[in-house]
Amino acid sequence: MLGSMEQATATALDVEALRARFPSLASGIAHFDGPGGTQTPAEVGEAIARTLTGPLSNRGSSVASERNADAAVAAFRAAYADLLRADPRGIVYGRSATQLTYDVSRALAKQWAAGDELVVTQLDHDANVRPWLQVAERVGMTVRWLRLDPATGQLRLDELDEVVTERTRLVAVTGASNLIGSKPDLPRIAARAHEVGALVHVDGVHLAAHDAIDVAALGADLFVCSPYKFFGPHCAVLAASPELLESLHPDKLLPSTDAVPERFELGTLPYELMAGATAAVDVIASIAGAPVEDAQRDRRERLVAANALVEHHERRLRERIEVHLRALEGRLTLHSVAEERTSTLFVTFRDRDPFAVARALAARDVLAPAGTFYAHEPFLALGTGAEAGLRMGLAPYNDDTDVDRLLEGLDAALA
Ligand SMILES: Cc1ncc(COP(=O)(O)O)c(C=O)c1O
């Protein structure tokens, strides 16, 4: 007999039903800017408004307003523990992944000394490169690079053993590239890092929008992601083991608690944004079939099931776009070529200004932005000779009509 979970699980993504939950899609814009940030379902906006306008005080247990603040924090930690398969006691709220990475890099640097080594990669968004380079410079550490091979779209893991040495203290690596979508082999990188006693800090901002995450299985000691990339409000999350967090001592105010994870969350928490971020997880969990109010039951299993539906849907649309792009080869170069990757496509043009192409698409209400998207090192490593490219990223609410409009717009812009 099937359990309640199986009965509630759909076998294909109902994209029409999903789209109906996003009031902003009534604008008629076809959004291919998911890697920059997704649209927001009504449930998320409602959770923010409900929390903020309901009775709300500082955290405590005396009256409903204090309890509401406390409950919002507890629900947030529980939701992100389910999303990332992490310990709720190690879930840290942050304003952005950039801020969390800076904060954790400074706290870790207190334990590092001149001559220690850090590893960064040419596949990473600058948020997981520059903070490490800057602390390395301050401490006098050596920085080593895992290089990107543009031909495969992947990191040169044949150099992994050389780059990660006995002196490496931390490897900072992306879960997936926000430029070309490539997903490096994190367990392999983490195994090498752990062999020499180094920590692994994973930028999961792009990956968490496309994969079911299991931080331990990936080998991540520290994992950051940003809910605004998957239906939530503009904020971020750090997941780590409470024991690791206990060993770090960020600068903090004297009267504020030294408890973990609060030690890392400076000032009063934005309970309303935390409630919105929790609602985003519940919306994702409900994609596999359950009504959103039931989504917290078996939430981890529902999240995994939802992710499988979304991945299948995005891959089908991605393949439609890729077939079209391949037919345009000669006019453009597709740089998203890795075997393991998300549905994020990046192209440069032979004889077109990518900003002009993006403007031509925008004139049709198709949003596929041009730029390099803070992927400073990957863009340089690709060696395109161009100034920028065009990024087409798929989100769960994209449908075939969106793709039709994108492809027609591209043909017109290149005609
Ligand atoms: C892969 C990746 N890492 C980090 C960031 C920075 O995230 P945040 O805006 O939360 O600092 C982004 C934002 O686009 C990203 O795509």
Short mmCIF file of C-alpha atoms and ligand atoms in Angstrom, two decimals:
data_model
loop_
_atom_site.label_atom_id
_atom_site.label_comp_id
_atom_site.label_asym_id
_atom_site.label_seq_id
_atom_site.Cartn_x
_atom_site.Cartn_y
_atom_site.Cartn_z
CA MET A 1 0.00 0.00 0.00
CA LEU A 2 1.23 3.48 -0.79
CA GLY A 3 1.92 5.84 2.10
CA SER A 4 0.43 9.35 2.17
CA MET A 5 3.63 10.74 0.74
CA GLU A 6 3.55 8.56 -2.38
CA GLN A 7 -0.14 9.21 -2.94
CA ALA A 8 0.48 12.94 -2.89
CA THR A 9 3.48 12.82 -5.24
CA ALA A 10 2.93 13.94 -8.82
CA THR A 11 4.88 12.41 -11.70
CA ALA A 12 5.34 15.55 -13.83
CA LEU A 13 5.61 19.22 -13.02
CA ASP A 14 2.27 21.00 -13.47
CA VAL A 15 3.83 24.20 -14.74
CA GLU A 16 0.50 25.93 -15.32
CA ALA A 17 -0.55 25.36 -11.71
CA LEU A 18 2.86 26.53 -10.53
CA ARG A 19 2.73 29.70 -12.63
CA ALA A 20 -0.67 30.59 -11.15
CA ARG A 21 1.03 30.97 -7.77
CA PHE A 22 3.26 33.81 -9.04
CA PRO A 23 1.28 37.09 -9.28
CA SER A 24 4.17 38.80 -11.08
CA LEU A 25 3.97 36.44 -14.07
CA ALA A 26 0.79 38.32 -15.07
CA SER A 27 3.21 40.98 -16.32
CA GLY A 28 3.70 38.84 -19.42
CA ILE A 29 7.49 38.97 -19.09
CA ALA A 30 9.28 35.75 -20.03
CA HIS A 31 11.89 35.50 -17.29
CA PHE A 32 15.21 33.90 -18.18
CA ASP A 33 16.92 35.78 -15.36
CA GLY A 34 16.39 33.08 -12.70
CA PRO A 35 20.14 32.82 -11.96
CA GLY A 36 19.96 36.49 -10.96
CA GLY A 37 16.86 35.96 -8.83
CA THR A 38 13.47 34.33 -9.25
CA GLN A 39 9.96 35.71 -9.13
CA THR A 40 8.09 35.31 -5.86
CA PRO A 41 4.99 33.21 -5.16
CA ALA A 42 2.02 34.79 -3.38
CA GLU A 43 2.55 32.49 -0.36
CA VAL A 44 5.98 33.99 0.26
CA GLY A 45 4.74 37.57 0.11
CA GLU A 46 1.80 36.65 2.34
CA ALA A 47 4.07 35.02 4.94
CA ILE A 48 6.21 38.16 5.07
CA ALA A 49 3.21 40.46 5.44
CA ARG A 50 1.50 38.16 7.96
CA THR A 51 4.57 37.94 10.16
CA LEU A 52 5.38 41.62 9.99
CA THR A 53 1.84 42.85 10.63
CA GLY A 54 0.91 40.15 13.12
CA PRO A 55 1.83 40.61 16.74
CA LEU A 56 5.64 40.80 16.62
CA SER A 57 8.21 41.78 19.22
CA ASN A 58 11.73 40.75 20.05
CA ARG A 59 12.20 37.04 20.70
CA GLY A 60 10.84 35.74 23.97
CA SER A 61 8.12 33.61 25.51
CA SER A 62 5.94 36.01 27.51
CA VAL A 63 3.20 36.99 25.04
CA ALA A 64 2.15 36.01 21.50
CA SER A 65 4.22 38.74 19.84
CA GLU A 66 7.43 37.46 21.45
CA ARG A 67 6.52 33.87 20.74
CA ASN A 68 5.85 34.72 17.07
CA ALA A 69 9.38 36.07 16.66
CA ASP A 70 10.82 32.99 18.32
CA ALA A 71 8.68 30.69 16.19
CA ALA A 72 9.75 32.45 12.97
CA VAL A 73 13.40 31.82 13.82
CA ALA A 74 12.82 28.18 14.78
CA ALA A 75 10.76 27.55 11.63
CA PHE A 76 13.45 29.12 9.46
CA ARG A 77 16.19 26.91 10.93
CA ALA A 78 13.99 23.81 10.56
CA ALA A 79 13.10 24.63 6.93
CA TYR A 80 16.71 25.14 5.86
CA ALA A 81 17.81 22.07 7.77
CA ASP A 82 15.32 20.13 5.62
CA LEU A 83 16.28 21.88 2.39
CA LEU A 84 20.01 21.30 2.88
CA ARG A 85 19.84 18.12 5.00
CA ALA A 86 21.71 19.96 7.71
CA ASP A 87 21.52 20.44 11.48
CA PRO A 88 19.02 23.20 12.39
CA ARG A 89 21.43 24.31 15.14
CA GLY A 90 23.95 25.15 12.43
CA ILE A 91 21.67 27.25 10.20
CA VAL A 92 22.77 30.91 10.16
CA TYR A 93 20.69 33.73 8.69
CA GLY A 94 22.52 36.34 6.59
CA ARG A 95 21.73 39.35 4.46
CA SER A 96 23.41 37.84 1.40
CA ALA A 97 25.76 35.02 0.48
CA THR A 98 28.43 37.65 -0.09
CA GLN A 99 28.03 38.96 3.45
CA LEU A 100 28.04 35.48 4.99
CA THR A 101 31.17 34.50 3.07
CA TYR A 102 32.97 37.67 4.15
CA ASP A 103 31.92 37.11 7.77
CA VAL A 104 32.96 33.48 7.88
CA SER A 105 36.25 34.21 6.08
CA ARG A 106 37.16 36.81 8.70
CA ALA A 107 36.21 34.51 11.58
CA LEU A 108 38.25 31.65 10.10
CA ALA A 109 41.22 33.92 9.40
CA LYS A 110 41.67 34.42 13.15
CA GLN A 111 42.90 30.81 13.20
CA TRP A 112 45.21 31.08 10.19
CA ALA A 113 48.83 32.18 9.91
CA ALA A 114 51.32 33.30 7.29
CA GLY A 115 52.39 30.38 5.15
CA ASP A 116 49.01 28.62 5.40
CA GLU A 117 47.30 28.06 2.06
CA LEU A 118 43.87 28.67 0.58
CA VAL A 119 42.41 27.19 -2.61
CA VAL A 120 39.95 29.08 -4.81
CA THR A 121 38.70 28.27 -8.29
CA GLN A 122 38.29 29.81 -11.73
CA LEU A 123 34.70 28.55 -11.81
CA ASP A 124 33.48 30.67 -8.91
CA HIS A 125 31.34 33.79 -8.64
CA ASP A 126 33.46 36.57 -7.15
CA ALA A 127 31.57 36.20 -3.84
CA ASN A 128 33.52 32.98 -3.25
CA VAL A 129 36.85 34.30 -4.53
CA ARG A 130 37.52 37.87 -3.43
CA PRO A 131 36.73 37.46 0.31
CA TRP A 132 39.28 34.62 0.46
CA LEU A 133 41.93 36.49 -1.54
CA GLN A 134 41.51 39.49 0.73
CA VAL A 135 41.89 37.54 3.99
CA ALA A 136 44.82 35.62 2.47
CA GLU A 137 46.56 38.88 1.69
CA ARG A 138 45.97 40.21 5.21
CA VAL A 139 47.22 37.04 6.89
CA GLY A 140 50.08 36.40 4.44
CA MET A 141 48.67 33.14 3.13
CA THR A 142 49.45 31.54 -0.22
CA VAL A 143 46.53 31.23 -2.64
CA ARG A 144 46.37 28.36 -5.11
CA TRP A 145 43.90 28.04 -7.96
CA LEU A 146 41.92 25.20 -9.39
CA ARG A 147 41.79 26.13 -13.07
CA LEU A 148 38.81 26.02 -15.41
CA ASP A 149 39.17 24.15 -18.69
CA PRO A 150 36.97 26.05 -21.18
CA ALA A 151 36.81 23.04 -23.49
CA THR A 152 35.06 20.85 -20.90
CA GLY A 153 33.49 23.65 -18.85
CA GLN A 154 34.93 21.91 -15.79
CA LEU A 155 37.65 22.40 -13.21
CA ARG A 156 41.01 20.75 -13.91
CA LEU A 157 40.72 18.07 -11.23
CA ASP A 158 43.79 16.34 -12.67
CA GLU A 159 45.63 19.15 -10.82
CA LEU A 160 43.69 18.68 -7.57
CA ASP A 161 46.39 16.79 -5.66
CA GLU A 162 49.00 19.39 -6.56
CA VAL A 163 46.81 22.39 -5.75
CA VAL A 164 45.54 21.07 -2.40
CA THR A 165 48.62 20.54 -0.21
CA GLU A 166 49.39 19.63 3.38
CA ARG A 167 49.30 23.38 4.16
CA THR A 168 45.83 24.00 2.71
CA ARG A 169 43.43 25.26 5.37
CA LEU A 170 40.34 25.73 3.22
CA VAL A 171 39.06 25.03 -0.28
CA ALA A 172 36.43 27.51 -1.52
CA VAL A 173 34.50 26.04 -4.42
CA THR A 174 31.19 26.58 -6.13
CA GLY A 175 28.44 23.98 -6.23
CA ALA A 176 27.49 25.20 -9.70
CA SER A 177 28.61 28.09 -11.89
CA ASN A 178 26.14 30.96 -12.18
CA LEU A 179 27.69 31.73 -15.58
CA ILE A 180 27.86 28.43 -17.44
CA GLY A 181 26.04 26.07 -15.07
CA SER A 182 28.91 23.57 -14.60
CA LYS A 183 28.67 21.46 -11.44
CA PRO A 184 32.12 20.39 -10.24
CA ASP A 185 32.64 17.02 -8.59
CA LEU A 186 32.31 18.30 -5.01
CA PRO A 187 32.65 14.94 -3.21
CA ARG A 188 35.97 14.36 -5.00
CA ILE A 189 37.26 17.84 -4.19
CA ALA A 190 36.08 17.53 -0.58
CA ALA A 191 37.72 14.12 -0.16
CA ARG A 192 41.09 15.58 -1.15
CA ALA A 193 40.59 18.62 1.10
CA HIS A 194 39.62 16.47 4.06
CA GLU A 195 42.60 14.18 3.46
CA VAL A 196 44.88 17.12 4.33
CA GLY A 197 42.62 18.41 7.13
CA ALA A 198 41.30 21.41 5.15
CA LEU A 199 37.76 22.76 5.36
CA VAL A 200 35.47 23.00 2.32
CA HIS A 201 33.39 26.12 1.81
CA VAL A 202 30.78 25.62 -0.91
CA ASP A 203 29.02 28.48 -2.68
CA GLY A 204 25.69 26.78 -3.22
CA VAL A 205 23.83 29.87 -4.43
CA HIS A 206 23.34 28.60 -7.98
CA LEU A 207 23.27 24.90 -7.13
CA ALA A 208 20.54 25.14 -4.47
CA ALA A 209 18.13 26.55 -7.07
CA HIS A 210 18.54 23.41 -9.19
CA ASP A 211 19.50 20.42 -7.02
CA ALA A 212 18.32 18.72 -3.85
CA ILE A 213 21.17 19.48 -1.47
CA ASP A 214 22.71 17.15 1.07
CA VAL A 215 25.59 19.10 2.59
CA ALA A 216 27.26 16.06 4.15
CA ALA A 217 27.05 14.01 0.95
CA LEU A 218 28.62 16.89 -0.96
CA GLY A 219 31.41 17.11 1.61
CA ALA A 220 30.68 20.75 2.44
CA ASP A 221 31.78 21.92 5.88
CA LEU A 222 30.29 25.34 5.16
CA PHE A 223 27.53 25.84 2.58
CA VAL A 224 25.90 29.14 1.61
CA CYS A 225 22.79 29.74 -0.49
CA SER A 226 20.39 32.59 -1.18
CA PRO A 227 16.60 32.04 -0.99
CA TYR A 228 15.92 34.80 -3.54
CA LYS A 229 17.32 32.42 -6.18
CA PHE A 230 14.54 29.93 -5.37
CA PHE A 231 11.32 31.89 -4.73
CA GLY A 232 12.32 33.46 -1.40
CA PRO A 233 13.06 37.00 -0.28
CA HIS A 234 16.47 38.65 -0.60
CA CYS A 235 18.50 37.02 2.16
CA ALA A 236 20.93 34.15 2.60
CA VAL A 237 21.67 31.07 4.66
CA LEU A 238 24.85 29.44 5.92
CA ALA A 239 24.76 25.79 6.96
CA ALA A 240 27.57 24.28 9.02
CA SER A 241 27.91 21.84 11.87
CA PRO A 242 27.25 23.47 15.27
CA GLU A 243 30.64 22.11 16.40
CA LEU A 244 32.46 23.97 13.62
CA LEU A 245 30.51 27.15 14.41
CA GLU A 246 31.41 26.75 18.12
CA SER A 247 35.10 26.82 17.15
CA LEU A 248 34.75 30.21 15.39
CA HIS A 249 34.60 33.53 17.16
CA PRO A 250 33.31 36.37 14.97
CA ASP A 251 33.46 39.90 16.35
CA LYS A 252 30.24 40.62 18.23
CA LEU A 253 28.68 42.96 20.75
CA LEU A 254 29.31 42.29 24.44
CA PRO A 255 25.64 42.00 25.53
CA SER A 256 24.61 39.83 22.57
CA THR A 257 24.42 36.09 23.05
CA ASP A 258 27.47 33.94 22.41
CA ALA A 259 25.24 30.97 21.57
CA VAL A 260 25.55 29.23 18.20
CA PRO A 261 24.23 30.02 15.62
CA GLU A 262 23.12 33.43 17.01
CA ARG A 263 26.77 34.39 17.55
CA PHE A 264 26.99 34.90 13.77
CA GLU A 265 23.72 36.82 13.35
CA LEU A 266 24.55 40.39 14.24
CA GLY A 267 21.70 42.58 15.46
CA THR A 268 17.97 41.94 15.50
CA LEU A 269 16.86 39.28 13.04
CA PRO A 270 14.36 40.12 10.26
CA TYR A 271 11.65 37.69 11.41
CA GLU A 272 9.41 38.59 8.47
CA LEU A 273 12.09 37.73 5.89
CA MET A 274 12.85 34.53 7.73
CA ALA A 275 9.14 33.64 7.51
CA GLY A 276 9.21 34.41 3.78
CA ALA A 277 12.30 32.26 3.31
CA THR A 278 10.56 29.43 5.19
CA ALA A 279 7.49 29.80 2.97
CA ALA A 280 9.73 29.49 -0.11
CA VAL A 281 10.90 26.08 1.11
CA ASP A 282 7.30 25.04 1.75
CA VAL A 283 6.25 26.16 -1.74
CA ILE A 284 9.02 24.05 -3.28
CA ALA A 285 8.02 21.10 -1.09
CA SER A 286 4.43 21.46 -2.30
CA ILE A 287 5.39 21.24 -6.00
CA ALA A 288 5.41 17.47 -5.79
CA GLY A 289 1.71 17.42 -5.03
CA ALA A 290 0.82 18.38 -1.48
CA PRO A 291 -1.13 21.53 -0.61
CA VAL A 292 1.23 24.08 0.87
CA GLU A 293 -0.28 23.81 4.36
CA ASP A 294 0.65 20.10 4.35
CA ALA A 295 4.12 20.63 2.94
CA GLN A 296 5.88 20.51 6.27
CA ARG A 297 4.94 16.87 6.77
CA ASP A 298 7.66 14.68 5.24
CA ARG A 299 9.17 17.92 3.99
CA ARG A 300 12.60 16.55 3.16
CA GLU A 301 11.13 13.76 1.02
CA ARG A 302 8.79 16.22 -0.68
CA LEU A 303 11.70 18.55 -1.46
CA VAL A 304 13.65 15.73 -3.07
CA ALA A 305 10.60 14.67 -5.10
CA ALA A 306 9.91 18.28 -6.16
CA ASN A 307 13.47 18.71 -7.24
CA ALA A 308 13.29 15.67 -9.49
CA LEU A 309 10.19 17.08 -11.21
CA VAL A 310 11.77 20.50 -11.65
CA GLU A 311 15.01 19.06 -12.96
CA HIS A 312 13.20 17.01 -15.58
CA HIS A 313 11.13 20.01 -16.64
CA GLU A 314 14.07 22.40 -16.85
CA ARG A 315 16.20 19.88 -18.71
CA ARG A 316 13.54 19.41 -21.39
CA LEU A 317 13.29 23.16 -21.95
CA ARG A 318 17.06 23.51 -21.85
CA GLU A 319 17.43 20.88 -24.57
CA ARG A 320 14.95 22.75 -26.75
CA ILE A 321 17.05 25.90 -26.42
CA GLU A 322 20.33 24.03 -26.96
CA VAL A 323 19.16 22.47 -30.23
CA HIS A 324 18.32 25.94 -31.46
CA LEU A 325 21.61 27.44 -30.29
CA ARG A 326 23.59 24.69 -32.00
CA ALA A 327 21.88 25.57 -35.26
CA LEU A 328 23.15 29.14 -34.77
CA GLU A 329 26.77 28.02 -34.25
CA GLY A 330 29.08 30.25 -36.21
CA ARG A 331 27.00 33.24 -35.11
CA LEU A 332 27.43 32.45 -31.44
CA THR A 333 29.41 30.20 -29.08
CA LEU A 334 27.68 28.22 -26.36
CA HIS A 335 29.95 28.02 -23.31
CA SER A 336 27.68 25.78 -21.22
CA VAL A 337 29.16 22.45 -22.22
CA ALA A 338 29.93 20.51 -19.04
CA GLU A 339 28.40 17.08 -18.76
CA GLU A 340 27.12 17.84 -15.25
CA ARG A 341 25.41 21.21 -15.21
CA THR A 342 22.29 23.19 -14.41
CA SER A 343 19.88 24.63 -16.96
CA THR A 344 21.81 27.88 -17.32
CA LEU A 345 23.11 28.72 -20.78
CA PHE A 346 25.73 31.32 -21.58
CA VAL A 347 26.64 32.41 -25.10
CA THR A 348 28.91 34.97 -26.70
CA PHE A 349 28.28 36.35 -30.18
CA ARG A 350 30.64 36.58 -33.14
CA ASP A 351 29.33 39.84 -34.55
CA ARG A 352 26.66 41.12 -32.17
CA ASP A 353 26.84 43.25 -29.04
CA PRO A 354 25.26 41.04 -26.32
CA PHE A 355 23.74 44.13 -24.70
CA ALA A 356 22.02 44.96 -28.00
CA VAL A 357 20.70 41.39 -28.21
CA ALA A 358 19.42 41.63 -24.61
CA ARG A 359 17.74 44.96 -25.47
CA ALA A 360 16.09 43.44 -28.55
CA LEU A 361 14.77 40.59 -26.41
CA ALA A 362 13.61 43.01 -23.72
CA ALA A 363 11.63 44.91 -26.36
CA ARG A 364 9.62 41.67 -26.67
CA ASP A 365 9.32 41.35 -22.88
CA VAL A 366 11.85 38.53 -22.85
CA LEU A 367 14.37 39.03 -20.05
CA ALA A 368 17.69 37.30 -20.77
CA PRO A 369 20.31 39.71 -19.51
CA ALA A 370 23.77 40.40 -20.94
CA GLY A 371 26.88 40.73 -18.79
CA THR A 372 29.44 38.65 -16.94
CA PHE A 373 27.33 38.30 -13.77
CA TYR A 374 30.09 38.75 -11.17
CA ALA A 375 31.62 35.56 -12.55
CA HIS A 376 34.78 37.57 -13.08
CA GLU A 377 37.29 34.70 -13.01
CA PRO A 378 35.23 32.23 -15.07
CA PHE A 379 34.58 34.81 -17.75
CA LEU A 380 38.29 35.60 -18.02
CA ALA A 381 39.18 31.90 -18.02
CA LEU A 382 36.77 31.22 -20.89
CA GLY A 383 38.96 33.50 -23.01
CA THR A 384 36.10 34.51 -25.27
CA GLY A 385 37.68 37.72 -26.50
CA ALA A 386 34.24 39.30 -25.96
CA GLU A 387 33.32 41.92 -23.38
CA ALA A 388 30.25 40.05 -22.14
CA GLY A 389 27.73 37.43 -23.17
CA LEU A 390 24.05 36.60 -22.89
CA ARG A 391 22.75 34.35 -20.11
CA MET A 392 19.54 32.34 -20.43
CA GLY A 393 18.65 30.69 -17.14
CA LEU A 394 15.66 28.44 -16.59
CA ALA A 395 13.49 28.53 -13.50
CA PRO A 396 10.70 26.08 -12.58
CA TYR A 397 7.97 28.46 -13.82
CA ASN A 398 9.37 28.81 -17.35
CA ASP A 399 7.19 27.10 -19.94
CA ASP A 400 7.28 26.24 -23.63
CA THR A 401 5.71 29.56 -24.57
CA ASP A 402 8.56 31.38 -22.81
CA VAL A 403 11.03 29.29 -24.78
CA ASP A 404 9.22 29.94 -28.09
CA ARG A 405 9.42 33.67 -27.42
CA LEU A 406 13.11 33.48 -26.48
CA LEU A 407 14.04 31.56 -29.63
CA GLU A 408 11.98 33.82 -31.91
CA GLY A 409 13.56 36.85 -30.27
CA LEU A 410 17.06 35.46 -30.72
CA ASP A 411 16.41 34.67 -34.40
CA ALA A 412 15.12 38.21 -34.95
CA ALA A 413 18.07 39.78 -33.12
CA LEU A 414 20.58 37.77 -35.17
CA ALA A 415 18.81 38.13 -38.52
C1 LIG B 1 26.90 31.46 -7.68
C2 LIG B 1 26.63 32.72 -6.91
N1 LIG B 1 27.32 32.93 -5.79
C3 LIG B 1 27.13 34.03 -5.03
C4 LIG B 1 26.22 34.99 -5.40
C5 LIG B 1 26.01 36.17 -4.50
O1 LIG B 1 24.85 35.97 -3.80
P1 LIG B 1 24.27 37.13 -2.84
O2 LIG B 1 23.59 38.11 -3.74
O3 LIG B 1 23.32 36.42 -1.93
O4 LIG B 1 25.43 37.72 -2.15
C6 LIG B 1 25.47 34.81 -6.57
C7 LIG B 1 24.53 35.83 -7.00
O5 LIG B 1 24.18 35.93 -8.14
C8 LIG B 1 25.69 33.64 -7.34
O6 LIG B 1 24.98 33.41 -8.45
#
